[in-house]
Coordinates of C-alpha atoms in Angstrom, one line a residue:
Chain A
M14 CA 62.8 -94.2 42.7
L15 CA 62.1 -91.7 40.0
L16 CA 64.8 -93.1 37.6
Q17 CA 63.4 -96.6 37.9
Q18 CA 59.9 -95.3 37.3
L19 CA 61.1 -93.5 34.1
V20 CA 62.7 -96.7 32.8
N21 CA 59.5 -98.7 33.5
G22 CA 57.4 -96.0 31.8
L23 CA 59.7 -96.1 28.8
M24 CA 59.2 -99.9 28.5
L25 CA 55.4 -99.7 28.8
G26 CA 55.3 -96.7 26.5
S27 CA 57.2 -98.4 23.7
S28 CA 54.3 -100.7 23.3
Y29 CA 51.9 -97.8 23.2
A30 CA 54.1 -96.2 20.6
L31 CA 53.8 -99.3 18.4
I32 CA 50.0 -99.3 18.6
G33 CA 50.0 -95.5 18.2
V34 CA 52.0 -96.0 15.0
A35 CA 49.6 -98.6 13.8
F36 CA 46.7 -96.2 14.2
T37 CA 48.7 -93.3 12.7
L38 CA 49.7 -95.1 9.5
L39 CA 46.0 -95.4 8.5
L40 CA 44.9 -92.0 9.8
G41 CA 47.9 -90.2 8.2
I42 CA 47.6 -91.8 4.8
F43 CA 43.9 -92.4 4.3
D44 CA 42.1 -90.3 7.1
M45 CA 40.8 -93.6 8.5
L46 CA 40.5 -94.4 12.2
N47 CA 40.4 -98.1 12.5
I48 CA 39.3 -98.9 16.1
A49 CA 39.7 -102.6 15.4
I50 CA 43.5 -102.1 15.7
G51 CA 42.9 -102.6 19.4
E52 CA 41.5 -106.1 18.8
V53 CA 44.2 -106.9 16.2
F54 CA 46.7 -106.1 19.0
M55 CA 44.8 -108.4 21.4
L56 CA 44.8 -111.2 18.8
G57 CA 48.5 -110.7 18.2
A58 CA 49.0 -111.3 21.9
F59 CA 47.0 -114.5 21.8
F60 CA 48.7 -115.7 18.6
G61 CA 52.1 -115.1 20.3
L62 CA 50.9 -116.8 23.5
T63 CA 49.7 -119.8 21.7
L64 CA 52.9 -120.1 19.7
V65 CA 55.2 -119.6 22.7
A66 CA 53.1 -122.1 24.7
A67 CA 53.6 -124.6 21.9
G68 CA 57.4 -124.2 22.3
V69 CA 58.2 -121.8 19.5
P70 CA 61.1 -119.5 20.5
F71 CA 60.4 -115.8 21.0
L72 CA 61.7 -114.4 17.7
P73 CA 59.9 -116.8 15.2
A74 CA 56.8 -116.6 17.4
L75 CA 56.9 -112.8 17.1
L76 CA 57.3 -112.9 13.3
V77 CA 54.5 -115.4 12.8
A78 CA 52.1 -113.5 15.1
M79 CA 52.9 -110.3 13.2
V80 CA 52.0 -111.9 9.9
L81 CA 48.8 -113.4 11.3
A82 CA 47.8 -110.1 12.9
G83 CA 48.5 -108.3 9.6
L84 CA 46.2 -110.8 7.8
V85 CA 43.4 -110.2 10.3
N86 CA 43.7 -106.5 9.6
L87 CA 43.4 -107.2 5.9
V88 CA 40.1 -108.9 6.7
V89 CA 39.0 -105.8 8.6
E90 CA 39.9 -103.7 5.6
R91 CA 38.0 -105.9 3.2
F92 CA 34.8 -105.9 5.1
A93 CA 34.7 -102.8 7.3
F94 CA 36.5 -100.3 5.1
R95 CA 36.5 -101.2 1.4
P96 CA 32.7 -101.3 0.9
L97 CA 32.4 -97.9 2.6
R98 CA 34.9 -96.0 0.5
G99 CA 33.6 -92.5 -0.3
T100 CA 31.4 -92.2 2.9
P101 CA 32.3 -89.6 5.6
P102 CA 35.1 -90.9 7.9
V103 CA 32.8 -91.5 10.8
I104 CA 31.0 -94.3 8.9
P105 CA 34.0 -96.6 8.5
L106 CA 35.0 -95.6 12.1
L107 CA 31.6 -97.1 13.3
S108 CA 31.9 -100.2 11.1
S109 CA 35.4 -100.8 12.5
I110 CA 33.9 -100.6 16.0
G111 CA 31.4 -103.3 14.8
F112 CA 34.3 -105.4 13.6
S113 CA 36.0 -105.0 17.0
M114 CA 33.0 -106.5 18.8
L115 CA 33.1 -109.4 16.3
L116 CA 36.8 -110.0 16.9
Q117 CA 36.6 -109.7 20.7
D118 CA 33.7 -112.1 21.0
T119 CA 35.6 -114.5 18.7
A120 CA 38.6 -114.4 21.0
V121 CA 36.4 -114.9 24.0
N122 CA 35.0 -118.0 22.4
I123 CA 38.4 -119.4 21.4
W124 CA 40.5 -118.6 24.4
G125 CA 37.9 -118.0 27.1
S126 CA 37.2 -114.8 29.0
E127 CA 39.6 -115.5 31.8
R128 CA 43.0 -113.9 32.0
T129 CA 45.6 -116.3 30.5
Q130 CA 49.1 -116.6 31.8
F131 CA 51.8 -115.8 29.2
P132 CA 54.3 -118.7 29.4
P133 CA 57.9 -117.5 30.2
S134 CA 59.5 -117.5 26.8
M135 CA 63.0 -116.4 27.8
R136 CA 65.3 -116.7 30.8
V137 CA 64.8 -113.6 32.9
V138 CA 68.1 -112.0 33.8
T139 CA 68.1 -108.8 35.8
F140 CA 70.9 -106.2 35.1
E141 CA 71.9 -103.5 37.6
L142 CA 72.6 -100.3 35.8
G143 CA 73.7 -98.1 38.7
P144 CA 70.5 -97.6 40.8
V145 CA 68.2 -98.9 38.1
L146 CA 67.1 -102.5 37.6
V147 CA 66.4 -103.7 34.0
S148 CA 65.3 -107.2 33.2
S149 CA 66.2 -109.0 30.0
V150 CA 62.5 -109.1 29.1
Q151 CA 62.3 -105.3 29.3
L152 CA 65.4 -105.0 27.1
A153 CA 63.8 -107.4 24.6
I154 CA 60.6 -105.3 24.6
L155 CA 62.5 -102.0 24.1
G156 CA 64.8 -103.5 21.5
T157 CA 61.9 -105.1 19.5
A158 CA 60.0 -101.8 19.5
V159 CA 63.0 -99.8 18.4
V160 CA 63.9 -102.2 15.6
L161 CA 60.3 -102.3 14.3
M162 CA 60.0 -98.5 14.3
V163 CA 63.4 -98.0 12.5
T164 CA 62.3 -100.7 10.0
L165 CA 59.0 -98.8 9.4
H166 CA 60.8 -95.5 9.0
L167 CA 63.1 -97.1 6.3
L168 CA 60.1 -98.7 4.6
V169 CA 58.2 -95.4 4.4
Q170 CA 61.1 -93.4 3.3
H171 CA 63.1 -95.6 1.0
T172 CA 60.9 -98.2 -0.7
K173 CA 58.5 -98.1 -3.6
I174 CA 55.5 -98.9 -1.5
G175 CA 56.6 -96.3 1.0
R176 CA 56.8 -93.7 -1.7
G177 CA 53.3 -94.8 -2.7
M178 CA 52.1 -94.3 0.9
R179 CA 53.5 -90.8 1.0
A180 CA 52.1 -89.9 -2.4
V181 CA 48.6 -91.1 -1.4
A182 CA 48.9 -89.2 1.9
E183 CA 49.7 -86.0 0.0
S184 CA 46.9 -86.3 -2.5
P185 CA 45.1 -89.5 -3.4
D186 CA 44.0 -88.1 -6.8
T187 CA 47.3 -86.9 -7.9
A188 CA 48.9 -90.1 -6.7
S189 CA 46.6 -92.2 -8.9
L190 CA 47.2 -89.9 -11.9
L191 CA 50.9 -90.5 -11.4
G192 CA 50.4 -94.2 -11.6
V193 CA 50.3 -95.1 -7.9
D194 CA 48.1 -98.2 -7.4
A195 CA 46.0 -96.9 -4.5
G196 CA 44.4 -100.3 -3.9
R197 CA 47.9 -101.9 -3.4
V198 CA 49.0 -99.1 -1.1
I199 CA 45.9 -99.6 1.0
V200 CA 46.4 -103.3 1.3
A201 CA 50.1 -102.9 2.2
T202 CA 49.4 -100.2 4.8
F203 CA 46.7 -102.2 6.5
F204 CA 49.0 -105.2 6.6
V205 CA 51.9 -103.3 8.1
S206 CA 49.6 -101.5 10.5
G207 CA 48.1 -104.8 11.7
A208 CA 51.6 -106.5 12.0
L209 CA 52.8 -103.6 14.2
A210 CA 49.7 -103.9 16.4
G211 CA 50.3 -107.6 16.6
A212 CA 53.9 -107.1 17.7
A213 CA 52.7 -104.7 20.4
G214 CA 50.4 -107.4 21.5
I215 CA 53.2 -109.8 22.2
L216 CA 55.3 -107.1 23.9
V217 CA 52.4 -106.2 26.2
G218 CA 51.8 -109.9 26.9
L219 CA 55.5 -110.1 28.0
T220 CA 55.2 -106.9 30.1
F221 CA 52.2 -107.9 32.1
S222 CA 52.6 -111.7 31.5
V223 CA 48.8 -112.1 31.3
V224 CA 46.5 -111.7 28.3
S225 CA 42.7 -111.4 28.2
P226 CA 40.3 -110.8 25.3
F227 CA 39.4 -107.4 26.8
I228 CA 42.9 -105.8 26.7
G229 CA 42.1 -104.7 23.1
I230 CA 39.9 -101.8 24.0
E231 CA 41.9 -100.8 27.1
I232 CA 45.3 -100.7 25.5
G233 CA 44.0 -99.8 22.0
L234 CA 42.5 -96.6 23.4
K235 CA 45.9 -95.8 24.8
G236 CA 47.3 -96.2 21.3
V237 CA 44.7 -93.7 20.1
A238 CA 45.8 -91.3 22.8
A239 CA 49.5 -91.7 21.8
M240 CA 48.5 -91.0 18.2
V241 CA 46.6 -87.8 19.0
V242 CA 49.1 -86.5 21.5
G243 CA 51.9 -87.1 19.1
G244 CA 50.1 -85.3 16.3
A245 CA 47.5 -87.3 14.4
G246 CA 49.0 -88.6 11.2
N247 CA 52.6 -88.0 12.3
L248 CA 54.6 -91.2 12.7
Q249 CA 57.5 -89.6 14.7
G250 CA 55.0 -87.9 16.9
A251 CA 53.3 -91.2 17.8
M252 CA 56.8 -92.8 18.5
L253 CA 57.6 -89.9 20.8
A254 CA 54.2 -89.7 22.5
G255 CA 54.0 -93.4 23.3
P256 CA 56.9 -93.3 25.8
L257 CA 55.6 -90.0 27.1
L258 CA 52.2 -91.5 27.9
G259 CA 53.8 -94.6 29.4
I260 CA 56.0 -92.5 31.7
A261 CA 53.0 -90.3 32.6
E262 CA 51.0 -93.4 33.5
V263 CA 53.8 -95.0 35.6
L264 CA 54.4 -91.8 37.4
S265 CA 50.7 -91.2 38.2
V266 CA 50.5 -94.8 39.5
A267 CA 53.6 -94.1 41.7
Y268 CA 52.6 -90.7 43.0
L269 CA 48.8 -90.4 42.7
G270 CA 47.7 -94.1 43.1
A271 CA 46.9 -96.7 40.5
A272 CA 43.3 -95.5 40.4
Y273 CA 44.1 -92.4 38.5
R274 CA 46.3 -93.8 35.7
D275 CA 43.6 -93.6 33.1
V276 CA 42.4 -90.2 34.1
V277 CA 45.9 -88.9 33.5
V278 CA 46.2 -90.6 30.1
Y279 CA 42.8 -89.5 28.8
G280 CA 43.2 -86.1 30.4
L281 CA 46.3 -85.6 28.3
L282 CA 44.4 -86.8 25.3
I283 CA 41.6 -84.3 25.7
L284 CA 43.9 -81.5 26.7
T285 CA 45.9 -82.1 23.5
L286 CA 42.8 -82.2 21.3
V287 CA 41.5 -78.9 22.8
A288 CA 44.7 -76.9 23.2
R289 CA 46.8 -78.2 20.4
P290 CA 44.7 -80.3 18.0
Q291 CA 47.6 -80.8 15.7
G292 CA 49.5 -82.6 18.5
L293 CA 53.1 -82.3 19.6
L294 CA 54.7 -82.8 16.2
G295 CA 51.7 -82.4 13.8
A296 CA 51.8 -79.8 11.1
V297 CA 49.2 -77.0 11.6
E298 CA 47.8 -77.3 8.2
R299 CA 47.4 -81.0 7.6
A300 CA 49.2 -83.8 9.4
R301 CA 51.2 -86.1 7.1
V302 CA 53.1 -89.3 7.4
Chain B
M147 CA -2.5 -107.5 30.9
L148 CA 1.1 -107.6 30.2
S149 CA 3.3 -110.3 31.9
D150 CA 6.2 -109.2 34.0
Y151 CA 8.5 -110.2 31.3
Q152 CA 6.7 -108.0 28.7
Q153 CA 6.6 -105.1 31.1
T154 CA 10.4 -105.4 31.5
L155 CA 10.9 -105.3 27.8
L156 CA 8.6 -102.4 27.5
L157 CA 10.4 -100.5 30.2
L158 CA 13.9 -101.2 28.8
T159 CA 12.7 -100.2 25.3
G160 CA 11.6 -96.9 26.7
I161 CA 14.9 -96.2 28.4
N162 CA 16.8 -97.2 25.3
V163 CA 14.7 -94.9 23.1
L164 CA 15.7 -92.0 25.4
L165 CA 19.4 -93.1 25.2
G166 CA 19.1 -93.4 21.4
W167 CA 17.7 -89.9 21.2
S168 CA 20.7 -88.7 23.4
A169 CA 23.0 -89.8 20.6
Y170 CA 20.6 -88.6 17.8
L171 CA 20.5 -85.0 18.9
P172 CA 24.3 -84.3 18.5
L173 CA 24.2 -86.4 15.3
A174 CA 21.5 -84.2 14.0
T175 CA 24.1 -81.4 13.9
G176 CA 26.8 -83.7 12.5
Q177 CA 28.5 -84.4 15.9
L178 CA 29.3 -88.1 16.6
S179 CA 29.6 -88.5 20.4
L180 CA 31.1 -91.7 21.7
G181 CA 30.9 -90.6 25.3
N182 CA 27.2 -90.6 26.0
A183 CA 27.6 -93.5 28.5
G184 CA 29.5 -90.9 30.6
F185 CA 26.6 -88.6 30.7
M186 CA 24.3 -91.5 31.4
A187 CA 26.5 -92.4 34.4
V188 CA 26.3 -88.8 35.7
G189 CA 22.5 -88.9 35.5
A190 CA 22.3 -92.3 37.0
Y191 CA 24.6 -91.6 40.0
A192 CA 23.2 -88.1 40.6
A193 CA 19.6 -89.2 40.7
S194 CA 20.5 -92.2 42.8
L195 CA 22.4 -90.2 45.3
L196 CA 19.4 -87.9 45.7
T197 CA 16.8 -90.6 46.1
V198 CA 18.9 -92.8 48.4
Q199 CA 20.3 -90.3 50.9
P200 CA 18.2 -87.1 51.2
R201 CA 15.3 -89.3 50.1
W202 CA 14.1 -87.0 47.3
P203 CA 11.1 -88.2 45.4
L204 CA 12.0 -89.8 42.1
L205 CA 10.7 -87.1 39.8
P206 CA 12.8 -84.1 41.0
A207 CA 15.8 -86.4 41.4
L208 CA 15.5 -87.5 37.7
V209 CA 15.3 -83.9 36.6
A210 CA 18.3 -82.9 38.7
G211 CA 20.3 -85.8 37.2
A212 CA 19.3 -84.8 33.7
L213 CA 20.1 -81.2 34.3
L214 CA 23.5 -82.0 35.8
A215 CA 24.4 -84.2 32.8
G216 CA 23.1 -81.5 30.5
A217 CA 25.3 -78.9 32.2
L218 CA 28.3 -81.1 31.9
G219 CA 27.4 -81.7 28.2
L220 CA 27.4 -77.9 27.6
L221 CA 30.8 -77.7 29.3
V222 CA 32.2 -80.5 27.1
G223 CA 30.3 -79.2 24.0
F224 CA 32.2 -75.8 24.0
P225 CA 35.8 -77.1 23.6
A226 CA 34.3 -79.9 21.3
L227 CA 33.3 -77.2 18.9
R228 CA 36.9 -77.0 17.7
L229 CA 36.8 -80.7 16.7
R230 CA 35.2 -82.5 13.9
G231 CA 34.4 -86.0 12.8
I232 CA 37.0 -88.5 14.0
Y233 CA 38.6 -86.1 16.4
L234 CA 35.4 -85.2 18.1
A235 CA 34.6 -89.0 18.4
I236 CA 38.1 -89.6 20.0
A237 CA 37.7 -86.7 22.5
T238 CA 34.2 -87.8 23.6
L239 CA 35.5 -91.3 23.9
G240 CA 38.2 -90.1 26.2
F241 CA 35.6 -88.1 28.2
G242 CA 33.5 -91.2 28.7
E243 CA 36.5 -93.1 30.0
I244 CA 37.4 -90.3 32.4
V245 CA 33.8 -90.3 33.9
R246 CA 34.0 -94.1 34.3
T247 CA 37.3 -93.8 36.1
F248 CA 36.0 -91.0 38.3
F249 CA 33.1 -93.2 39.6
L250 CA 35.5 -96.1 40.0
N251 CA 37.3 -93.9 42.6
F252 CA 34.4 -92.0 44.0
E253 CA 33.7 -93.5 47.4
P254 CA 30.3 -91.8 48.2
T255 CA 28.8 -93.9 45.3
G256 CA 30.6 -97.1 46.4
G257 CA 33.5 -96.9 43.9
P258 CA 34.0 -100.2 42.2
M259 CA 31.5 -101.9 44.5
G260 CA 28.6 -100.0 43.0
M261 CA 25.6 -98.6 44.5
R262 CA 22.1 -99.9 45.6
G263 CA 19.1 -98.7 47.5
M264 CA 17.1 -97.1 44.6
S265 CA 13.6 -98.0 43.6
G266 CA 10.6 -96.8 41.7
T267 CA 10.7 -96.8 37.9
T268 CA 7.5 -98.2 36.2
P269 CA 6.9 -98.7 32.5
G270 CA 4.3 -95.9 32.7
L271 CA 6.7 -93.4 34.1
V272 CA 9.4 -94.3 31.5
W273 CA 7.0 -94.0 28.6
A274 CA 5.6 -90.7 29.9
W275 CA 9.1 -89.4 29.5
V276 CA 9.4 -90.9 26.1
G277 CA 6.1 -89.3 25.1
L278 CA 7.2 -85.9 26.5
C279 CA 10.6 -86.0 24.8
G280 CA 9.0 -87.4 21.6
L281 CA 6.6 -84.5 21.5
G282 CA 9.5 -82.1 22.0
L283 CA 11.4 -83.8 19.1
F284 CA 8.3 -83.7 16.9
A285 CA 7.9 -80.0 17.5
L286 CA 11.6 -79.5 16.9
A287 CA 11.5 -81.4 13.5
H288 CA 8.7 -79.1 12.4
S289 CA 10.1 -75.8 13.5
R290 CA 12.6 -73.3 12.2
L291 CA 15.1 -74.5 14.9
G292 CA 14.8 -78.0 13.3
L293 CA 15.6 -76.6 9.9
A294 CA 18.6 -74.7 11.4
L295 CA 19.9 -78.0 12.9
D296 CA 19.5 -79.6 9.4
A297 CA 21.4 -76.7 7.9
V298 CA 24.3 -77.1 10.3
H299 CA 24.4 -80.8 9.6
D300 CA 24.4 -80.4 5.8
D301 CA 26.8 -77.5 5.4
E302 CA 28.1 -75.7 8.4
V303 CA 29.8 -72.9 6.5
A304 CA 26.7 -72.1 4.4
A305 CA 24.6 -72.2 7.6
E306 CA 26.9 -69.7 9.3
L307 CA 26.9 -67.4 6.3
S308 CA 23.1 -67.4 6.3
G309 CA 23.2 -66.0 9.8
L310 CA 22.7 -69.0 12.0
D311 CA 24.5 -69.1 15.4
I312 CA 26.4 -72.3 14.8
T313 CA 28.0 -72.3 18.3
A314 CA 24.6 -72.1 20.1
L315 CA 23.1 -74.8 17.8
K316 CA 25.9 -77.3 18.1
V317 CA 26.6 -76.8 21.8
G318 CA 22.8 -76.8 22.5
A319 CA 22.3 -80.0 20.6
F320 CA 25.2 -81.6 22.4
G321 CA 24.0 -80.4 25.9
A322 CA 20.4 -81.5 25.2
G323 CA 21.7 -84.9 24.1
A324 CA 23.7 -85.2 27.3
A325 CA 20.6 -84.3 29.4
L326 CA 18.6 -87.0 27.7
A327 CA 21.4 -89.5 28.4
G328 CA 21.3 -88.4 32.1
L329 CA 17.6 -88.9 32.2
G330 CA 17.9 -92.3 30.7
G331 CA 20.6 -93.1 33.2
G332 CA 18.4 -92.0 36.1
L333 CA 15.5 -94.1 35.0
Y334 CA 17.8 -97.1 34.3
A335 CA 19.3 -96.8 37.8
H336 CA 15.9 -96.8 39.4
Y337 CA 14.8 -99.8 37.4
I338 CA 17.9 -102.0 37.7
L339 CA 18.4 -101.0 41.3
F340 CA 22.2 -101.5 41.2
I341 CA 24.7 -99.4 39.3
E342 CA 28.4 -99.8 38.9
P343 CA 31.0 -97.9 36.9
G344 CA 31.5 -100.9 34.5
T345 CA 27.9 -100.5 33.2
F346 CA 28.7 -97.2 31.6
N347 CA 31.4 -98.3 29.3
F348 CA 32.4 -97.6 25.7
L349 CA 30.1 -100.4 24.5
E350 CA 27.1 -98.7 26.0
S351 CA 27.9 -95.5 24.1
I352 CA 28.2 -97.5 20.9
T353 CA 24.9 -99.2 21.5
M354 CA 23.2 -95.8 21.6
I355 CA 24.7 -95.0 18.2
L356 CA 23.4 -98.4 17.0
F357 CA 19.8 -97.5 17.9
V358 CA 20.1 -94.4 15.8
L359 CA 21.8 -96.1 12.9
L360 CA 19.3 -98.9 12.7
G361 CA 16.4 -96.5 12.6
G362 CA 18.0 -94.0 10.3
M363 CA 20.3 -91.2 11.3
R364 CA 18.1 -88.3 10.5
T365 CA 14.7 -89.0 11.8
F366 CA 13.9 -89.0 15.5
W367 CA 11.2 -91.6 15.2
G368 CA 13.6 -93.9 13.4
T369 CA 15.5 -94.1 16.7
L370 CA 12.3 -95.4 18.3
I371 CA 12.2 -98.3 15.9
G372 CA 15.9 -98.9 16.2
A373 CA 15.8 -99.0 20.0
A374 CA 12.7 -101.3 20.1
V375 CA 14.3 -103.7 17.6
F376 CA 17.6 -103.8 19.5
T377 CA 15.9 -104.3 22.9
I378 CA 13.7 -107.1 21.8
L379 CA 16.0 -108.8 19.3
P380 CA 18.7 -109.9 21.8
D381 CA 16.0 -111.6 23.7
L382 CA 14.7 -113.5 20.7
L383 CA 18.4 -114.4 20.0
R384 CA 19.1 -115.8 23.4
G385 CA 20.2 -119.0 21.7
L386 CA 23.2 -117.2 20.4
Q387 CA 24.6 -116.8 23.9
D388 CA 28.3 -116.4 23.7
W389 CA 28.2 -115.1 20.2
R390 CA 25.9 -112.2 20.9
G391 CA 28.6 -109.6 20.7
A392 CA 29.9 -111.0 17.5
F393 CA 26.4 -111.1 16.1
F394 CA 25.8 -107.4 16.9
G395 CA 29.2 -106.4 15.6
A396 CA 28.6 -108.2 12.3
L397 CA 25.1 -106.7 12.1
L398 CA 26.5 -103.2 12.6
V399 CA 29.0 -103.7 9.8
A400 CA 26.3 -105.2 7.6
I401 CA 23.9 -102.3 8.2
L402 CA 26.6 -99.8 7.3
I403 CA 27.6 -101.6 4.2
V404 CA 24.0 -101.9 2.9
R405 CA 22.8 -98.5 4.1
P406 CA 25.5 -96.2 5.4
W407 CA 22.9 -93.7 6.6
G408 CA 20.8 -96.2 8.5
L409 CA 18.0 -98.5 7.5
L410 CA 15.3 -95.8 7.3
P411 CA 16.8 -92.5 6.3
R412 CA 14.4 -89.6 5.7
E413 CA 14.9 -90.0 2.0
T414 CA 13.2 -93.4 1.9
L415 CA 9.9 -91.8 2.8
R416 CA 10.4 -88.6 0.8
I417 CA 11.1 -90.2 -2.5
P418 CA 7.8 -91.9 -3.0
L419 CA 6.0 -88.7 -1.9
R420 CA 8.0 -86.6 -4.3
R421 CA 7.3 -89.1 -7.0
L422 CA 3.6 -88.9 -6.3
A423 CA 3.7 -85.1 -6.3
G424 CA 5.8 -84.9 -9.4
A425 CA 3.9 -87.5 -11.3
G426 CA 1.7 -85.0 -13.2
E427 CA 4.6 -82.8 -14.3
R428 CA 6.4 -85.5 -16.2
P429 CA 6.2 -85.0 -20.0

């Protein structure tokens, strides 16, 4: 069932796209790779799970989890990035890895290291579209991802803070000369990036219906792959590459066996880095948001 | 005499020093590799396959494992030349994950069930290797080649303009680091007597960087101190139990904030010396 696999891949990939976008925002604007995004994503899943388990309906749970995840990412910015401004990019990369370890262990201590069942938050209805089966959960995942990405696009293109982001991405020095408050732009971008990762957490929780403190590294690295394949620093690229990777993964599970899913994803990542470092949609000179 | 427990710590420290150096060598030319656990896995599995099935003696098996990891390092090092900083880190990270997945699916080494049947590492053997490699690194630090590595680290373009073969230096450092990781992996497998793909994960690669960072990024002997502290410290901190990972994460962030170049960078030692030397010249 090729068509069914494509649909499943698209659903899975829309979550990768969201995490990829969360990574891309920070890399495209400030040249920062925040590995802790993976753990923010994982925490988002647990926030969502806790809220849904407490009886909160899906939509408000999603929004609250996004805000909480955004705030966690602000803490990451405050301790792992702000004190290290001005050092080569690999230094904050390492400190964000340190923060990941801290966040992961904290989650293990709060929620335990076992896989936790995500409570069913909505009535599952299955639709038959010709030969393809689509569940209401899948539609909710895809719909949420699309709405979030469109909102992000509007934010970046048509708001004052979005103009600030684009200005800083172009040239931090010129932007500050022109009166852009770089500090505010950084805080806003980290918050948005964390919120998107948190939303992806809930969506992945819905997709697999189990959450564990260790999904952060696993799925987070897929987000990094989506970012690179799409063209590091290019938002549209990450949005496109996420579904591509999801489809590649689902197809490799179907035709090569589940064992090779990660080889295919990371193989694509390395192939892109070596053959076309600017990614699918990245500019040759310097990737921009 | 040392107790069993002290011997174990001594042995693990030695292995960790080798692993730390495997991260140090690429870093000495400005290349951050987050995939050294992959090279470690190759060395561990290759050496184990040789001692368990054709019953090779440990020494040639270790060397073969190290050479295989080193060759793979050279192979990865060439395309990695095109990448810098963050992108190199991402690519090596992807490489490490691919190696792990490979062994997860490789039946001759037990796949996810892991592999046993090895034996034979002693603290003496491990520290003989540490001594040998330490001598090599000492000689390197005091040679023209060492200066060339420094030059590549500090300013690649200037180094190239002054006639250095950047490609050979960077790929060489990357391959040598991979070989050291393979050696460390082989020794580790023959000490722990059971290896599984999960051992060689992303966190293991990070730990190697930690050894270097704690000791100072640009001195090979700093890694010795870093590895020793990080091997012995967790044992002293057993009371932390469930919060160990959090503790190390916080420690990593704290070290970077206080000293982004590691706790003991070369300059710490140089400055007092320079002050002494320059004392007479001051007006």
